[in-house]
Short mmCIF file of C-alpha atoms in Angstrom, two decimals:
data_model
loop_
_atom_site.label_atom_id
_atom_site.label_comp_id
_atom_site.label_asym_id
_atom_site.label_seq_id
_atom_site.Cartn_x
_atom_site.Cartn_y
_atom_site.Cartn_z
CA MET A 265 84.45 92.38 81.26
CA LYS A 266 82.29 95.41 81.41
CA PRO A 267 83.29 97.37 78.24
CA GLN A 268 84.67 100.23 80.43
CA LEU A 269 87.87 97.82 81.70
CA ALA A 270 88.15 96.00 78.21
CA GLU A 271 88.58 99.22 77.02
CA SER A 272 91.32 100.62 79.99
CA VAL A 273 94.58 101.24 78.48
CA PHE A 274 96.38 98.56 80.50
CA VAL A 275 93.63 95.73 79.46
CA ARG A 276 94.54 96.77 75.47
CA ALA A 277 98.27 96.79 76.38
CA CYS A 278 97.90 93.50 78.01
CA ARG A 279 95.72 92.63 74.79
CA ARG A 280 98.95 94.76 72.18
CA GLU A 281 96.48 96.80 71.76
CA ALA A 282 97.27 100.39 70.76
CA VAL A 283 97.31 102.53 73.45
CA PRO A 284 97.11 106.41 74.81
CA HIS A 285 100.67 106.15 77.05
CA THR A 286 102.21 103.01 78.67
CA PRO A 287 99.81 101.88 81.92
CA VAL A 288 102.05 101.49 84.87
CA TRP A 289 101.66 99.85 87.98
CA TYR A 290 103.49 97.48 90.82
CA MET A 291 103.81 94.38 92.26
CA ARG A 292 103.46 94.75 96.07
CA GLN A 293 102.23 98.29 95.11
CA ALA A 294 99.95 97.55 98.80
CA GLY A 295 102.31 96.88 101.25
CA ARG A 296 104.83 97.67 103.50
CA SER A 297 106.36 101.26 101.90
CA LEU A 298 102.92 102.62 103.17
CA PRO A 299 102.33 104.15 106.21
CA GLU A 300 98.15 104.50 105.52
CA TYR A 301 99.08 100.04 105.42
CA ARG A 302 101.35 99.88 108.14
CA ARG A 303 98.62 101.56 109.85
CA VAL A 304 95.65 99.50 109.37
CA ARG A 305 98.14 96.08 109.74
CA ALA A 306 99.19 97.02 112.50
CA GLY A 307 97.92 94.25 114.78
CA VAL A 308 96.61 92.25 112.34
CA GLU A 309 98.46 88.83 110.96
CA MET A 310 99.07 88.21 107.50
CA LEU A 311 96.57 85.41 106.51
CA THR A 312 93.15 86.90 108.98
CA ALA A 313 93.99 90.25 106.59
CA CYS A 314 94.06 88.08 103.80
CA ALA A 315 90.87 86.83 105.33
CA THR A 316 89.02 89.75 105.72
CA PRO A 317 86.73 91.22 102.78
CA ASP A 318 87.07 95.22 104.67
CA LEU A 319 90.92 94.63 104.61
CA VAL A 320 91.89 92.89 101.58
CA VAL A 321 89.49 95.82 99.91
CA GLU A 322 91.14 98.72 101.93
CA ILE A 323 95.23 97.54 101.57
CA THR A 324 93.93 96.97 97.20
CA MET A 325 93.06 100.75 96.99
CA GLN A 326 96.02 102.14 98.79
CA PRO A 327 98.54 102.42 96.29
CA VAL A 328 95.26 103.68 93.69
CA ARG A 329 94.11 106.57 95.98
CA ARG A 330 98.17 107.23 96.10
CA TYR A 331 99.33 106.99 92.97
CA GLY A 332 96.75 106.39 89.76
CA THR A 333 97.78 103.74 89.33
CA ASP A 334 96.64 101.56 86.30
CA ALA A 335 95.53 98.48 87.33
CA ALA A 336 95.17 97.44 91.59
CA ILE A 337 96.84 94.11 92.28
CA PHE A 338 94.47 92.03 94.55
CA PHE A 339 95.89 91.79 98.16
CA SER A 340 97.10 88.36 98.90
CA ASP A 341 99.37 85.72 99.34
CA ILE A 342 100.66 82.91 97.37
CA VAL A 343 100.18 80.62 100.67
CA VAL A 344 96.25 81.61 100.56
CA PRO A 345 94.90 78.95 98.38
CA LEU A 346 97.10 75.97 101.04
CA LYS A 347 95.88 78.06 104.21
CA ALA A 348 91.87 77.84 102.91
CA ILE A 349 92.33 73.91 102.06
CA GLY A 350 94.43 73.04 105.73
CA VAL A 351 97.51 72.72 104.90
CA ASP A 352 99.32 74.09 108.73
CA LEU A 353 101.66 77.36 108.18
CA ASP A 354 101.77 80.29 108.97
CA ILE A 355 104.17 83.29 107.54
CA LYS A 356 106.28 83.98 109.89
CA PRO A 357 107.19 88.12 109.82
CA GLY A 358 110.85 88.21 108.92
CA VAL A 359 111.23 84.98 107.43
CA GLY A 360 107.49 84.27 105.11
CA PRO A 361 105.73 81.58 105.18
CA VAL A 362 106.60 77.85 107.51
CA VAL A 363 105.05 75.00 106.81
CA GLU A 364 104.65 73.08 109.71
CA THR A 365 104.62 69.40 108.01
CA PRO A 366 106.66 69.31 104.99
CA ILE A 367 105.57 67.16 101.97
CA ARG A 368 107.74 65.25 100.90
CA ASP A 369 106.11 61.62 100.10
CA LYS A 370 103.83 60.21 98.41
CA THR A 371 101.39 59.97 101.87
CA GLY A 372 102.11 64.63 101.83
CA VAL A 373 100.61 64.87 98.46
CA ASP A 374 97.30 62.77 99.45
CA THR A 375 96.45 65.01 102.05
CA LEU A 376 96.65 68.42 99.46
CA ARG A 377 92.58 67.94 98.16
CA PRO A 378 91.32 70.23 95.65
CA LEU A 379 90.25 73.96 96.52
CA GLU A 380 87.13 75.19 95.96
CA PRO A 381 84.86 78.31 96.34
CA ASP A 382 83.71 77.52 98.76
CA ASP A 383 86.63 77.13 100.48
CA VAL A 384 88.17 81.02 99.77
CA PRO A 385 84.48 82.99 100.39
CA TYR A 386 87.19 86.26 101.85
CA VAL A 387 88.65 86.47 98.34
CA THR A 388 85.32 86.60 96.32
CA GLU A 389 83.67 88.52 98.84
CA ALA A 390 86.82 91.48 98.59
CA VAL A 391 86.42 90.80 94.60
CA GLY A 392 82.32 91.06 94.21
CA ALA A 393 83.16 94.75 96.49
CA LEU A 394 86.23 95.94 94.58
CA THR A 395 85.21 95.84 91.46
CA GLY A 396 81.91 98.27 92.65
CA GLU A 397 84.84 100.54 94.27
CA LEU A 398 87.74 100.05 91.14
CA GLY A 399 85.30 101.54 88.82
CA GLY A 400 86.79 101.67 85.11
CA THR A 401 90.32 100.60 87.02
CA PRO A 402 91.12 96.94 86.60
CA LEU A 403 92.25 94.41 89.35
CA ILE A 404 94.51 91.97 88.63
CA GLY A 405 93.50 88.51 90.77
CA PHE A 406 97.14 86.39 91.10
CA ALA A 407 97.91 82.88 92.55
CA GLY A 408 102.16 81.71 93.18
CA GLY A 409 102.79 79.17 90.36
CA PRO A 410 103.22 75.06 90.81
CA PHE A 411 108.00 75.48 90.86
CA THR A 412 107.40 78.19 93.63
CA LEU A 413 104.69 77.22 95.89
CA ALA A 414 105.75 73.10 95.71
CA SER A 415 109.20 74.98 97.01
CA TYR A 416 107.74 75.79 100.42
CA LEU A 417 105.90 73.06 100.95
CA ILE A 418 108.75 70.46 100.70
CA GLU A 419 110.91 72.30 102.81
CA GLY A 420 108.90 73.77 104.37
CA GLY A 421 109.73 77.44 104.03
CA PRO A 422 111.87 80.03 102.52
CA SER A 423 114.81 78.05 101.27
CA LYS A 424 118.22 79.25 98.91
CA ASN A 425 118.92 76.42 96.55
CA HIS A 426 116.34 73.83 96.77
CA ASP A 427 118.12 71.45 97.46
CA ARG A 428 114.94 69.09 99.33
CA THR A 429 112.46 70.38 95.95
CA LYS A 430 115.00 69.58 93.30
CA ALA A 431 115.93 66.30 94.71
CA MET A 432 112.55 65.16 94.59
CA MET A 433 112.24 66.83 91.08
CA TYR A 434 115.50 64.90 89.98
CA GLY A 435 114.69 62.00 92.12
CA GLU A 436 111.37 61.25 92.28
CA PRO A 437 109.64 62.48 89.27
CA GLU A 438 106.87 60.33 89.78
CA LEU A 439 105.70 61.74 93.08
CA TRP A 440 107.27 65.45 91.92
CA HIS A 441 104.64 65.50 88.73
CA SER A 442 101.48 64.38 90.70
CA LEU A 443 102.26 67.63 93.61
CA MET A 444 102.53 69.47 90.22
CA GLU A 445 99.46 68.11 89.32
CA ARG A 446 97.12 68.66 92.65
CA LEU A 447 99.17 72.59 92.72
CA GLY A 448 98.01 73.05 89.49
CA ALA A 449 94.77 72.27 90.20
CA ILE A 450 94.50 74.39 93.59
CA THR A 451 96.46 77.33 91.71
CA LEU A 452 93.73 77.02 89.13
CA ALA A 453 91.06 76.93 91.09
CA PHE A 454 92.37 80.05 92.71
CA LEU A 455 92.25 82.24 89.87
CA ARG A 456 89.22 81.17 88.34
CA VAL A 457 87.54 82.31 91.32
CA GLN A 458 88.70 85.99 91.22
CA ALA A 459 87.93 85.47 87.00
CA LEU A 460 84.68 85.03 87.89
CA ALA A 461 84.31 87.39 90.25
CA GLY A 462 85.30 90.34 88.33
CA ALA A 463 89.13 90.56 87.90
CA SER A 464 90.37 92.25 84.94
CA ALA A 465 93.48 89.38 84.94
CA VAL A 466 95.19 87.39 86.46
CA GLN A 467 98.99 86.87 87.15
CA LEU A 468 101.18 83.50 87.88
CA PHE A 469 103.51 84.30 90.46
CA ASP A 470 106.44 82.15 90.29
CA SER A 471 108.95 83.43 92.45
CA TRP A 472 111.37 80.84 92.71
CA VAL A 473 111.37 79.15 89.43
CA GLY A 474 114.01 80.91 88.10
CA ALA A 475 116.98 78.19 90.22
CA VAL A 476 115.35 76.29 87.36
CA ALA A 477 117.16 75.61 84.27
CA PRO A 478 115.25 75.76 80.68
CA GLN A 479 115.37 71.94 79.71
CA ASP A 480 114.26 71.23 83.83
CA TYR A 481 111.95 73.37 83.00
CA ARG A 482 110.43 71.92 80.41
CA THR A 483 109.68 69.03 81.65
CA TYR A 484 108.80 68.95 85.42
CA VAL A 485 107.64 73.06 85.08
CA LEU A 486 105.76 73.92 81.57
CA PRO A 487 103.54 70.62 81.71
CA HIS A 488 101.74 71.74 84.79
CA THR A 489 101.94 75.80 84.07
CA SER A 490 100.13 75.26 79.91
CA ARG A 491 97.44 73.57 81.74
CA ILE A 492 96.80 76.54 84.41
CA PHE A 493 97.23 79.04 81.47
CA ALA A 494 94.78 76.62 78.99
CA GLY A 495 92.33 76.97 81.82
CA LEU A 496 91.70 79.89 81.88
CA ALA A 497 91.93 81.04 78.43
CA ASP A 498 87.78 81.12 77.97
CA LEU A 499 86.88 83.62 80.67
CA GLY A 500 88.62 85.69 78.25
CA VAL A 501 91.17 87.85 80.95
CA PRO A 502 95.04 88.80 80.42
CA ARG A 503 96.90 86.39 81.60
CA ILE A 504 100.84 87.69 82.71
CA HIS A 505 103.46 85.01 83.92
CA PHE A 506 106.22 86.50 85.84
CA GLY A 507 109.05 84.88 87.99
CA VAL A 508 112.89 86.24 88.95
CA GLY A 509 116.47 85.02 87.63
CA THR A 510 113.98 83.92 84.39
CA GLY A 511 116.44 85.06 81.88
CA GLU A 512 117.00 82.18 80.59
CA LEU A 513 113.40 80.93 80.45
CA LEU A 514 111.59 84.00 79.23
CA GLY A 515 110.80 81.91 75.62
CA LEU A 516 109.17 79.06 77.98
CA MET A 517 107.33 81.44 79.91
CA GLY A 518 106.41 82.75 76.56
CA GLU A 519 105.76 79.12 75.34
CA ALA A 520 103.25 77.64 78.55
CA GLY A 521 100.55 80.28 77.42
CA ALA A 522 100.92 83.36 78.90
CA ASP A 523 99.27 87.01 77.09
CA VAL A 524 102.26 88.96 78.38
CA VAL A 525 105.27 87.54 80.64
CA GLY A 526 106.41 89.29 83.09
CA VAL A 527 110.59 90.35 83.28
CA ASP A 528 112.68 91.30 86.24
CA TRP A 529 115.67 93.96 85.85
CA ARG A 530 118.00 92.17 84.85
CA VAL A 531 117.63 91.34 81.01
CA PRO A 532 116.92 94.77 79.46
CA LEU A 533 113.16 94.58 77.87
CA ASP A 534 114.09 94.86 73.84
CA GLU A 535 116.64 92.12 74.94
CA ALA A 536 113.73 91.07 76.39
CA ALA A 537 111.30 90.54 73.39
CA LEU A 538 113.50 88.61 70.55
CA ARG A 539 113.94 85.97 73.82
CA VAL A 540 109.81 85.61 74.57
CA GLY A 541 109.15 86.36 70.83
CA ALA A 542 106.56 87.59 69.14
CA GLY A 543 102.73 87.64 70.35
CA LYS A 544 103.10 88.46 73.49
CA ALA A 545 102.85 91.78 75.64
CA LEU A 546 105.90 92.40 78.26
CA GLN A 547 105.18 93.48 81.64
CA GLY A 548 108.68 95.29 83.91
CA ASN A 549 111.34 95.76 84.29
CA LEU A 550 112.58 99.02 86.70
CA ASP A 551 114.68 97.58 89.40
CA PRO A 552 113.13 97.98 92.31
CA ALA A 553 116.15 99.42 94.45
CA ILE A 554 116.68 102.60 92.25
CA LEU A 555 114.20 104.09 94.01
CA LEU A 556 116.57 104.20 96.97
CA ALA A 557 118.34 106.31 94.16
CA PRO A 558 118.76 110.08 94.02
CA TRP A 559 115.29 111.37 91.61
CA GLU A 560 117.31 112.14 88.12
CA VAL A 561 118.99 108.40 88.30
CA VAL A 562 114.99 107.21 89.17
CA GLU A 563 114.02 109.13 86.06
CA SER A 564 116.91 108.26 83.17
CA ARG A 565 116.21 104.27 83.96
CA ALA A 566 112.64 104.98 83.82
CA ARG A 567 113.37 106.65 80.51
CA ASP A 568 115.31 103.83 79.10
CA VAL A 569 112.97 101.30 80.53
CA LEU A 570 110.32 103.15 78.17
CA GLU A 571 112.85 103.69 75.33
CA ARG A 572 113.54 99.40 75.15
CA GLY A 573 109.31 98.69 75.83
CA ARG A 574 108.84 100.26 72.79
CA VAL A 575 110.36 97.20 70.89
CA ALA A 576 107.78 94.78 72.38
CA GLU A 577 104.19 94.64 71.26
CA GLY A 578 102.52 96.22 73.51
CA HIS A 579 103.81 97.13 77.35
CA VAL A 580 103.11 97.28 80.41
CA PHE A 581 105.82 99.56 83.03
CA ASN A 582 106.43 97.48 86.35
CA LEU A 583 109.09 97.50 88.59
CA GLY A 584 111.62 93.63 88.23
CA HIS A 585 110.20 92.95 91.64
CA GLY A 586 108.29 94.28 94.38
CA VAL A 587 108.73 97.13 96.01
CA LEU A 588 111.04 97.52 98.85
CA PRO A 589 109.42 97.97 102.22
CA SER A 590 112.73 101.49 102.66
CA THR A 591 111.14 103.07 99.43
CA ASP A 592 109.74 106.77 99.35
CA PRO A 593 106.04 106.54 98.59
CA ASP A 594 106.08 110.17 96.46
CA GLN A 595 109.76 108.09 94.13
CA LEU A 596 106.23 106.21 92.74
CA ALA A 597 103.56 108.79 92.80
CA ARG A 598 106.65 110.97 91.10
CA LEU A 599 108.03 107.79 88.66
CA THR A 600 103.77 106.87 87.81
CA ASP A 601 103.35 110.75 86.88
CA LEU A 602 106.57 109.87 84.22
CA VAL A 603 106.05 107.03 82.52
CA HIS A 604 102.30 108.75 81.76
CA GLU A 605 103.60 111.46 81.04
CA ALA A 606 107.04 110.67 79.01
CA SER A 607 105.21 107.70 77.24
CA ALA A 608 101.85 109.85 76.00
CA ARG A 609 101.75 109.39 72.43
#
């Protein structure tokens, strides 16, 4: 990592080092809330956009230009590596990822081959271009966590209760672990491609893993997530772990090997720090819906998040999940300025 990136406020906070102010970036900061995003995405399907380096660069840069965030998040989607290895899937507007032939037996699992860097040349190209354009602003690479990917593959699309997923997990543990091993290896390869191309940090989004009870997480998910984080250790980039509804799992998510544990809006950061334990930075955790309220509400809640975040050994300000499409970009611009000013040491 270039010295200027290693010394950036975002990377320093991830490493629990002293910072001049709390760094801030937003999940889904490059997306539908931005008019400039809607313009460049008009008529372009999501997976096509993710495989077009010029578009990836432009979309990733948009919020950095507009808000002056302390990090950029690589524009992609968690199903990109699955598509790259030949899984027949599409992202349907208003629905999400839809898999043509769900994977529910050994034959299906065996169709998942390892991901090679040559499968995603557009990722390497876009990351390289972005690191040049971003200068001293770090780029965060990302991938979907194995439980979340498994759920999409088994259910065939988004699911409220993950019924079929849990049925395999509980009823066919051998098949489950075989699927998770393959997905873990694909995820690790995808994150390594981004880090080796120049990403300064990586985030594992296991969005739906909050559906799993702690004892089941330890048995069915933790070994695979741990292998991903261990497989990134030699690269020296901060590793962030985030899931939604994971209040009961925060300690285990820290145990999995991330440097930074992302917290959704349900658990206050001072409480999250106790659950995660020593030796980790925290990221979060303003409720995205608060941005739809008047500015006075946003300001008071953001100050509360910053105050509670002081308890953590390192704090990266973020939302508790992605920016909602109906968010006024001016609210995020004001919020970014507020975080920088209110946290100035």
